[in-house]
Short mmCIF file of C-alpha atoms and ligand atoms in Angstrom, two decimals:
data_model
loop_
_atom_site.label_atom_id
_atom_site.label_comp_id
_atom_site.label_asym_id
_atom_site.label_seq_id
_atom_site.Cartn_x
_atom_site.Cartn_y
_atom_site.Cartn_z
CA UNK A 1280 6.53 30.86 -32.51
CA UNK A 1281 3.07 31.43 -32.09
CA UNK A 1282 3.38 33.62 -28.87
CA UNK A 1283 6.15 34.99 -30.81
CA UNK A 1284 8.81 33.83 -28.19
CA UNK A 1285 10.67 32.66 -31.28
CA UNK A 1286 10.40 34.56 -34.73
CA UNK A 1287 12.43 32.23 -37.08
CA UNK A 1288 13.20 33.83 -40.84
CA UNK A 1289 13.46 29.79 -41.94
CA UNK A 1290 12.05 26.88 -40.69
CA UNK A 1291 13.14 23.04 -41.66
CA UNK A 1292 10.97 20.61 -41.46
CA UNK A 1293 12.96 17.46 -39.35
CA UNK A 1294 9.82 15.10 -38.91
CA UNK A 1295 10.09 13.06 -41.98
CA UNK A 1296 14.03 12.30 -41.40
CA UNK A 1297 14.14 8.58 -40.87
CA UNK A 1298 14.68 8.51 -37.46
CA UNK A 1299 11.31 7.25 -35.99
CA UNK A 1300 12.42 3.34 -34.87
CA UNK A 1301 12.68 2.08 -31.61
CA UNK A 1302 15.76 -0.79 -31.64
CA UNK A 1303 17.14 -3.14 -29.94
CA UNK A 1304 21.27 -2.22 -29.17
CA UNK A 1305 24.13 -4.63 -28.70
CA UNK A 1306 24.28 -3.95 -25.26
CA UNK A 1307 20.93 -4.93 -24.60
CA UNK A 1308 19.46 -1.53 -24.09
CA UNK A 1309 17.03 0.31 -26.71
CA UNK A 1310 17.79 3.01 -29.05
CA UNK A 1311 14.69 5.67 -29.52
CA UNK A 1312 14.77 7.64 -32.36
CA UNK A 1313 14.66 11.28 -32.61
CA UNK A 1314 11.37 11.30 -34.45
CA UNK A 1315 9.63 8.60 -32.41
CA UNK A 1316 6.29 9.77 -31.31
CA UNK A 1317 5.34 10.18 -27.68
CA UNK A 1318 2.19 8.18 -27.96
CA UNK A 1319 4.65 5.15 -29.77
CA UNK A 1320 6.99 5.09 -27.35
CA UNK A 1321 4.59 4.84 -24.34
CA UNK A 1322 2.82 1.92 -26.15
CA UNK A 1323 6.12 -0.02 -26.82
CA UNK A 1324 6.00 -3.36 -25.26
CA UNK A 1325 9.86 -3.50 -24.48
CA UNK A 1326 9.51 0.16 -22.84
CA UNK A 1327 6.63 -0.77 -20.97
CA UNK A 1328 8.20 -4.08 -19.56
CA UNK A 1329 11.45 -2.81 -18.73
CA UNK A 1330 11.40 0.65 -18.33
CA UNK A 1331 7.64 1.52 -17.10
CA UNK A 1332 8.62 4.54 -15.86
CA UNK A 1333 9.33 6.01 -19.00
CA UNK A 1334 6.04 4.97 -20.43
CA UNK A 1335 4.36 6.45 -17.47
CA UNK A 1336 6.04 9.82 -17.85
CA UNK A 1337 5.13 9.73 -21.19
CA UNK A 1338 1.43 9.09 -20.52
CA UNK A 1339 1.78 11.67 -17.76
CA UNK A 1340 2.36 14.48 -20.33
CA UNK A 1341 0.25 16.60 -22.35
CA UNK A 1342 -3.17 15.16 -23.97
CA UNK A 1343 -3.34 12.22 -26.19
CA UNK A 1344 -3.49 14.26 -29.22
CA UNK A 1345 -0.22 16.41 -28.39
CA UNK A 1346 0.94 12.84 -27.67
CA UNK A 1347 0.21 11.83 -31.27
CA UNK A 1348 2.40 14.40 -32.63
CA UNK A 1349 4.88 15.14 -30.24
CA UNK A 1350 8.42 13.78 -30.68
CA UNK A 1351 11.38 12.82 -28.64
CA UNK A 1352 13.38 14.91 -30.10
CA UNK A 1353 11.16 17.85 -29.58
CA UNK A 1354 9.61 16.85 -26.17
CA UNK A 1355 13.48 17.17 -24.95
CA UNK A 1356 13.81 20.71 -26.13
CA UNK A 1357 10.82 22.33 -25.38
CA UNK A 1358 11.07 25.28 -23.50
CA UNK A 1359 10.03 26.62 -20.11
CA UNK A 1360 6.50 27.44 -19.58
CA UNK A 1361 7.64 30.42 -16.98
CA UNK A 1362 5.18 32.99 -17.89
CA UNK A 1363 7.36 35.73 -18.34
CA UNK A 1364 9.58 33.93 -21.06
CA UNK A 1365 6.18 33.41 -22.76
CA UNK A 1366 4.70 37.18 -22.34
CA UNK A 1367 7.09 39.14 -25.01
CA UNK A 1368 5.64 42.18 -23.14
CA UNK A 1369 7.82 41.36 -19.83
CA UNK A 1370 11.54 41.31 -19.66
CA UNK A 1371 13.01 37.81 -19.41
CA UNK A 1372 16.79 36.84 -19.38
CA UNK A 1373 16.40 33.46 -20.88
CA UNK A 1374 14.07 35.42 -23.86
CA UNK A 1375 16.35 38.65 -23.99
CA UNK A 1376 19.55 38.11 -22.08
CA UNK A 1377 20.10 41.16 -19.58
CA UNK A 1378 16.44 42.05 -19.39
CA UNK A 1379 16.15 40.70 -15.77
CA UNK A 1380 14.47 37.95 -14.06
CA UNK A 1381 11.01 39.32 -12.63
CA UNK A 1382 10.12 35.91 -11.53
CA UNK A 1383 12.36 35.61 -8.73
CA UNK A 1384 10.41 38.80 -6.99
CA UNK A 1385 7.18 37.98 -9.23
CA UNK A 1386 5.11 35.20 -9.97
CA UNK A 1387 7.29 31.72 -9.02
CA UNK A 1388 5.12 29.53 -7.34
CA UNK A 1389 5.61 27.06 -9.98
CA UNK A 1390 9.06 27.73 -10.61
CA UNK A 1391 12.87 26.21 -9.47
CA UNK A 1392 14.02 25.54 -5.81
CA UNK A 1393 17.03 23.85 -6.65
CA UNK A 1394 20.27 24.93 -8.74
CA UNK A 1395 18.60 28.07 -10.17
CA UNK A 1396 20.59 31.66 -10.01
CA UNK A 1397 19.85 35.11 -9.75
CA UNK A 1398 19.48 35.20 -13.62
CA UNK A 1399 16.96 32.54 -13.79
CA UNK A 1400 14.40 30.56 -12.10
CA UNK A 1401 12.66 28.44 -14.33
CA UNK A 1402 11.86 25.09 -14.54
CA UNK A 1403 12.33 22.15 -17.38
CA UNK A 1404 8.80 21.02 -18.17
CA UNK A 1405 9.35 17.57 -19.99
CA UNK A 1406 8.06 14.59 -18.10
CA UNK A 1407 9.92 12.07 -20.50
CA UNK A 1408 13.26 13.93 -19.38
CA UNK A 1409 13.31 13.07 -15.94
CA UNK A 1410 12.67 9.51 -16.27
CA UNK A 1411 15.41 9.18 -19.03
CA UNK A 1412 17.35 11.14 -16.49
CA UNK A 1413 17.01 8.48 -14.00
CA UNK A 1414 17.76 5.77 -16.45
CA UNK A 1415 21.45 6.74 -17.04
CA UNK A 1416 20.48 7.04 -20.79
CA UNK A 1417 22.24 9.40 -23.53
CA UNK A 1418 21.56 11.50 -26.45
CA UNK A 1419 23.17 10.75 -29.59
CA UNK A 1420 23.51 13.85 -32.13
CA UNK A 1421 24.86 14.88 -35.21
CA UNK A 1422 26.52 17.72 -36.55
CA UNK A 1423 29.11 19.09 -39.37
CA UNK A 1424 31.81 17.80 -36.75
CA UNK A 1425 30.32 14.39 -36.84
CA UNK A 1426 28.22 12.33 -34.00
CA UNK A 1427 28.58 12.73 -30.68
CA UNK A 1428 27.06 11.00 -27.73
CA UNK A 1429 25.86 13.04 -24.26
CA UNK A 1430 25.18 11.65 -21.37
CA UNK A 1431 21.72 12.54 -20.50
CA UNK A 1432 22.03 14.12 -17.08
CA UNK A 1433 24.17 16.65 -18.94
CA UNK A 1434 22.46 17.36 -22.06
CA UNK A 1435 20.20 20.01 -19.94
CA UNK A 1436 22.04 22.80 -18.37
CA UNK A 1437 21.37 24.75 -15.00
CA UNK A 1438 20.88 28.36 -16.01
CA UNK A 1439 23.98 30.17 -14.03
CA UNK A 1440 24.61 33.50 -16.09
CA UNK A 1441 23.15 32.19 -19.40
CA UNK A 1442 20.05 31.06 -18.78
CA UNK A 1443 19.29 31.53 -22.80
CA UNK A 1444 20.82 28.13 -23.25
CA UNK A 1445 18.74 25.22 -21.81
CA UNK A 1446 21.00 22.39 -23.12
CA UNK A 1447 24.70 21.99 -24.53
CA UNK A 1448 23.02 21.08 -27.99
CA UNK A 1449 25.11 23.47 -30.63
CA UNK A 1450 23.04 25.33 -32.98
CA UNK A 1451 24.30 23.25 -36.16
CA UNK A 1452 23.23 19.71 -34.27
CA UNK A 1453 20.04 17.67 -34.67
CA UNK A 1454 19.20 14.82 -32.03
CA UNK A 1455 19.00 11.38 -33.72
CA UNK A 1456 18.19 9.51 -30.89
CA UNK A 1457 18.26 8.96 -27.26
CA UNK A 1458 19.84 5.46 -26.02
CA UNK A 1459 18.96 3.62 -23.11
CA UNK A 1460 21.25 1.22 -21.43
CA UNK A 1461 20.41 -2.07 -20.23
CA UNK A 1462 19.54 -1.53 -16.66
CA UNK A 1463 18.22 -4.80 -14.39
CA UNK A 1464 16.83 -2.46 -11.80
CA UNK A 1465 14.57 -0.29 -14.44
CA UNK A 1466 11.43 -2.99 -14.55
CA UNK A 1467 10.70 -2.00 -10.71
CA UNK A 1468 10.51 1.32 -11.88
CA UNK A 1469 7.49 4.38 -11.56
CA UNK A 1470 6.63 8.10 -12.36
CA UNK A 1471 4.60 10.04 -10.06
CA UNK A 1472 3.47 13.35 -11.08
CA UNK A 1473 1.82 16.30 -8.79
CA UNK A 1474 0.34 18.76 -10.78
CA UNK A 1475 -2.95 21.26 -10.48
CA UNK A 1476 -5.49 19.36 -12.56
CA UNK A 1477 -5.52 15.65 -13.56
CA UNK A 1478 -5.00 16.19 -17.41
CA UNK A 1479 -2.92 18.43 -19.77
CA UNK A 1480 -1.18 19.97 -17.36
CA UNK A 1481 2.88 20.46 -16.12
CA UNK A 1482 4.08 18.92 -13.00
CA UNK A 1483 4.57 20.96 -9.72
CA UNK A 1484 6.71 17.89 -8.31
CA UNK A 1485 7.28 14.79 -10.10
CA UNK A 1486 9.50 11.69 -9.50
CA UNK A 1487 11.19 8.77 -11.34
CA UNK A 1488 12.50 6.17 -9.38
CA UNK A 1489 13.77 2.42 -9.43
CA UNK A 1490 14.53 0.57 -6.51
CA UNK A 1491 16.01 -3.15 -6.45
CA UNK A 1492 15.27 -4.37 -2.98
CA UNK A 1493 17.03 -8.19 -1.59
CA UNK A 1494 16.07 -9.46 1.79
CA UNK A 1495 15.09 -6.01 2.76
CA UNK A 1496 18.16 -3.66 1.95
CA UNK A 1497 18.46 -1.63 -0.68
CA UNK A 1498 20.66 -3.00 -3.50
CA UNK A 1499 20.68 -0.23 -5.75
CA UNK A 1500 18.39 2.78 -6.53
CA UNK A 1501 17.63 5.52 -9.20
CA UNK A 1502 16.00 8.75 -8.72
CA UNK A 1503 15.23 11.85 -10.34
CA UNK A 1504 13.21 15.02 -9.91
CA UNK A 1505 10.63 17.03 -12.24
CA UNK A 1506 9.42 20.29 -11.73
CA UNK A 1507 12.39 21.57 -9.21
CA UNK A 1508 15.34 22.73 -11.55
CA UNK A 1509 15.86 24.03 -14.93
CA UNK A 1510 16.90 20.70 -15.98
CA UNK A 1511 15.69 16.96 -14.78
CA UNK A 1512 17.11 16.89 -11.25
CA UNK A 1513 19.35 13.24 -11.01
CA UNK A 1514 19.01 12.61 -6.84
CA UNK A 1515 22.32 11.30 -6.70
CA UNK A 1516 22.57 12.13 -2.88
CA UNK A 1517 19.46 10.45 -2.27
CA UNK A 1518 20.68 7.25 -4.05
CA UNK A 1519 23.65 7.32 -2.21
CA UNK A 1520 21.85 7.31 1.13
CA UNK A 1521 19.69 4.87 0.16
CA UNK A 1522 22.41 2.35 -1.04
CA UNK A 1523 23.34 -0.47 1.51
CA UNK A 1524 20.40 0.55 3.96
CA UNK A 1525 17.28 -1.13 4.94
CA UNK A 1526 14.34 -0.36 2.88
CA UNK A 1527 11.64 1.41 4.97
CA UNK A 1528 9.97 4.49 5.30
CA UNK A 1529 12.78 6.40 7.96
CA UNK A 1530 15.31 5.56 5.35
CA UNK A 1531 13.32 6.85 2.28
CA UNK A 1532 12.90 9.84 4.41
CA UNK A 1533 16.50 10.67 5.19
CA UNK A 1534 17.47 9.95 1.49
CA UNK A 1535 14.66 12.39 0.31
CA UNK A 1536 16.31 14.74 3.21
CA UNK A 1537 19.98 14.28 2.31
CA UNK A 1538 18.75 15.20 -1.74
CA UNK A 1539 16.27 18.39 -0.47
CA UNK A 1540 18.86 19.95 1.85
CA UNK A 1541 20.38 21.81 -0.80
CA UNK A 1542 16.85 23.42 -1.83
CA UNK A 1543 16.84 27.25 -1.65
CA UNK A 1544 13.04 28.12 -2.55
CA UNK A 1545 11.80 31.50 -3.19
CA UNK A 1546 9.20 33.15 -1.50
CA UNK A 1547 6.10 31.44 -2.75
CA UNK A 1548 7.36 27.93 -3.64
CA UNK A 1549 8.81 26.26 -0.04
CA UNK A 1550 5.52 24.11 -0.56
CA UNK A 1551 7.49 22.33 -3.21
CA UNK A 1552 10.28 20.92 -0.88
CA UNK A 1553 7.56 18.99 1.71
CA UNK A 1554 5.65 17.91 -1.68
CA UNK A 1555 8.76 16.57 -3.17
CA UNK A 1556 9.90 14.71 0.39
CA UNK A 1557 6.61 13.10 0.51
CA UNK A 1558 6.52 11.83 -3.51
CA UNK A 1559 9.63 10.67 -3.39
CA UNK A 1560 8.98 8.83 0.05
CA UNK A 1561 5.73 7.30 -1.28
CA UNK A 1562 7.11 6.34 -4.57
CA UNK A 1563 9.66 4.15 -2.86
CA UNK A 1564 7.48 2.45 -0.37
CA UNK A 1565 5.41 1.67 -3.49
CA UNK A 1566 8.37 0.54 -5.10
CA UNK A 1567 9.75 -1.40 -2.01
CA UNK A 1568 6.36 -3.01 -1.17
C1 LIG B 994 -0.85 22.48 -23.89
C2 LIG B 994 0.37 21.59 -24.03
C3 LIG B 994 0.45 20.90 -22.48
C4 LIG B 994 1.84 19.97 -22.40
N1 LIG B 994 1.86 19.06 -21.40
C5 LIG B 994 3.12 18.63 -21.35
C6 LIG B 994 3.61 17.90 -20.01
O1 LIG B 994 2.36 17.81 -19.38
N2 LIG B 994 4.66 17.35 -20.18
C7 LIG B 994 5.46 17.20 -20.87
O2 LIG B 994 6.61 16.84 -20.99
N3 LIG B 994 5.47 18.05 -22.63
C8 LIG B 994 3.72 18.64 -22.07
N4 LIG B 994 3.92 19.35 -23.61
C9 LIG B 994 4.64 19.31 -24.62
C10 LIG B 994 4.61 18.34 -25.55
O3 LIG B 994 4.26 16.96 -24.99
C11 LIG B 994 5.61 18.43 -26.53
O4 LIG B 994 6.86 17.34 -26.47
C12 LIG B 994 6.25 19.66 -26.83
O5 LIG B 994 4.88 20.41 -27.21
C13 LIG B 994 7.22 19.33 -28.17
O6 LIG B 994 6.71 18.80 -29.40
P1 LIG B 994 7.14 18.59 -30.57
O7 LIG B 994 8.03 17.09 -30.71
O8 LIG B 994 6.38 18.53 -31.73
O9 LIG B 994 8.66 19.41 -31.01
P2 LIG B 994 8.37 20.81 -31.66
O10 LIG B 994 7.44 21.62 -30.91
O11 LIG B 994 8.14 20.60 -33.10
O12 LIG B 994 10.15 21.20 -31.30
C14 LIG B 994 10.43 21.80 -29.89
C15 LIG B 994 11.72 22.36 -30.30
O13 LIG B 994 12.67 21.11 -30.72
C16 LIG B 994 13.60 21.02 -32.06
N5 LIG B 994 13.71 19.82 -32.32
C17 LIG B 994 12.79 19.03 -32.78
N6 LIG B 994 13.45 17.82 -33.06
C18 LIG B 994 14.86 18.33 -32.93
C19 LIG B 994 15.58 16.82 -33.46
N7 LIG B 994 15.53 15.98 -33.50
N8 LIG B 994 16.62 17.72 -33.02
C20 LIG B 994 17.19 19.10 -32.80
N9 LIG B 994 16.30 20.09 -32.49
C21 LIG B 994 14.69 19.40 -32.75
C22 LIG B 994 12.69 22.28 -32.84
O14 LIG B 994 13.39 22.78 -33.57
C23 LIG B 994 12.17 23.02 -31.22
O15 LIG B 994 13.42 24.07 -31.47
C24 LIG B 994 2.79 20.11 -23.59
C25 LIG B 994 2.42 21.02 -24.83
C26 LIG B 994 1.31 21.88 -25.13
C27 LIG B 994 1.23 22.42 -26.13
S1 LIG B 995 12.57 32.48 -14.28
FE1 LIG B 995 14.27 32.52 -16.46
S2 LIG B 995 12.35 31.98 -17.58
FE2 LIG B 995 11.42 32.74 -16.16
S3 LIG B 995 11.66 35.35 -16.34
FE3 LIG B 995 13.29 34.66 -14.88
S4 LIG B 995 14.94 34.49 -16.71
FE4 LIG B 995 12.71 34.51 -17.64
#
C-alpha cells in the first residue's frame, strides 16, 4: 500500500480476531492460529523441539521488530519483491494483467528458475512457508461457504497465464489457522538460507529439510526450496531419490540433481541452480551427520 501497489477503499483490521493461539491437535500435531506473531511462533518450545526448521525459518526472516508484528496469515500472503511489481510506473502482469513482464529480459537475478511462465518469473518471498511446505502442513480457511482445509503445497500457485493470483484463497475467505501434522522425522530438520547480507534480506536460495537415517540408509526425507519459484517448492523428486538410498554426499548430490534438472534459468540467474545444489547437499550432510 505504501508503494501504491494496492489502493483499497476499505481496510478491515483482522489482527484482533481470536486466532492467536498455538494448540495441540488430537492427531498429535499443532494448530497455529492465523494471528500468531512470527516471534511467538519461533519461540514456542514445541515448535523449536519438534519442528526446528520452522523456528529457524522464522528467525531467518525480516528483522526482530518486523517479526514481533508479522502474523502467520500475513506472512503467507506477502507479495513478491520483484522490483517491477513494486514500481507502479512499470508494466507488470502481476500488478496489471496483460501489461507485460519486463523482468524476463530485464532485472531477474533474484527471480525464479523453476515453474515460471512467459507471463511471470517472480519468486515467493516467505521463509516460514518453505518449512511449512516441507512439513505437509495445511491451511484452514473460512468464508461464506463454510470452512475448508487446503494442503499447504496447493495453497500457493504457479504463475501460468494468471500471475495476478498468488494463492487459491478466494476473495471472501480468511485464513484462520495452519495445521502441522505429527511428523516423526521433523525433529531432525533444519533451514538454511543464502542471502546477500546476514539480516533483513530475502532468500536467493533457501532449503528446509528433514531426514530420517537408520543404519546409514535414508528411511524418509522432506525437502522444500525457497527463492526458486513463484511458490515454496516442495522437492518431491529429490525426496524420492533419497528414500532407501545410502546416506552420503553422492546420493545427496544425485537427489539435488533429480529436482534441479527441471530448472530453466534465465539470462542472469543460472547461478541459483548450482547454489541450490550446494545448499541442499550441505544441509543433508549436516542432518545425516
Ligand atoms: C523490510 C522487510 C523485510 C522482510 N524480510 C522478510 C524475510 O526475509 N522473510 C520473510 O519470510 N518475510 C519477510 N518480510 C515479511 C514480514 O515477515 C511479514 O510477514 C510480512 O510483511 C507480512 O506481515 P503481516 O503479518 O503484518 O501481514 P500484512 O502485511 O498485514 O498482510 C499481508 C496480506 O495478508 C492479508 N492477510 C493477513 N492476515 C490474513 C488472514 N488471516 N486471512 C486472509 N488474509 C490475511 C492482508 O490482507 C494482506 O493482503 C519482510 C518484510 C519487510 C517489510
Ligand atoms: S516477474 Fe511477475 S511480478 Fe515481476 S514484472 Fe514480471 S509479471 Fe511482474
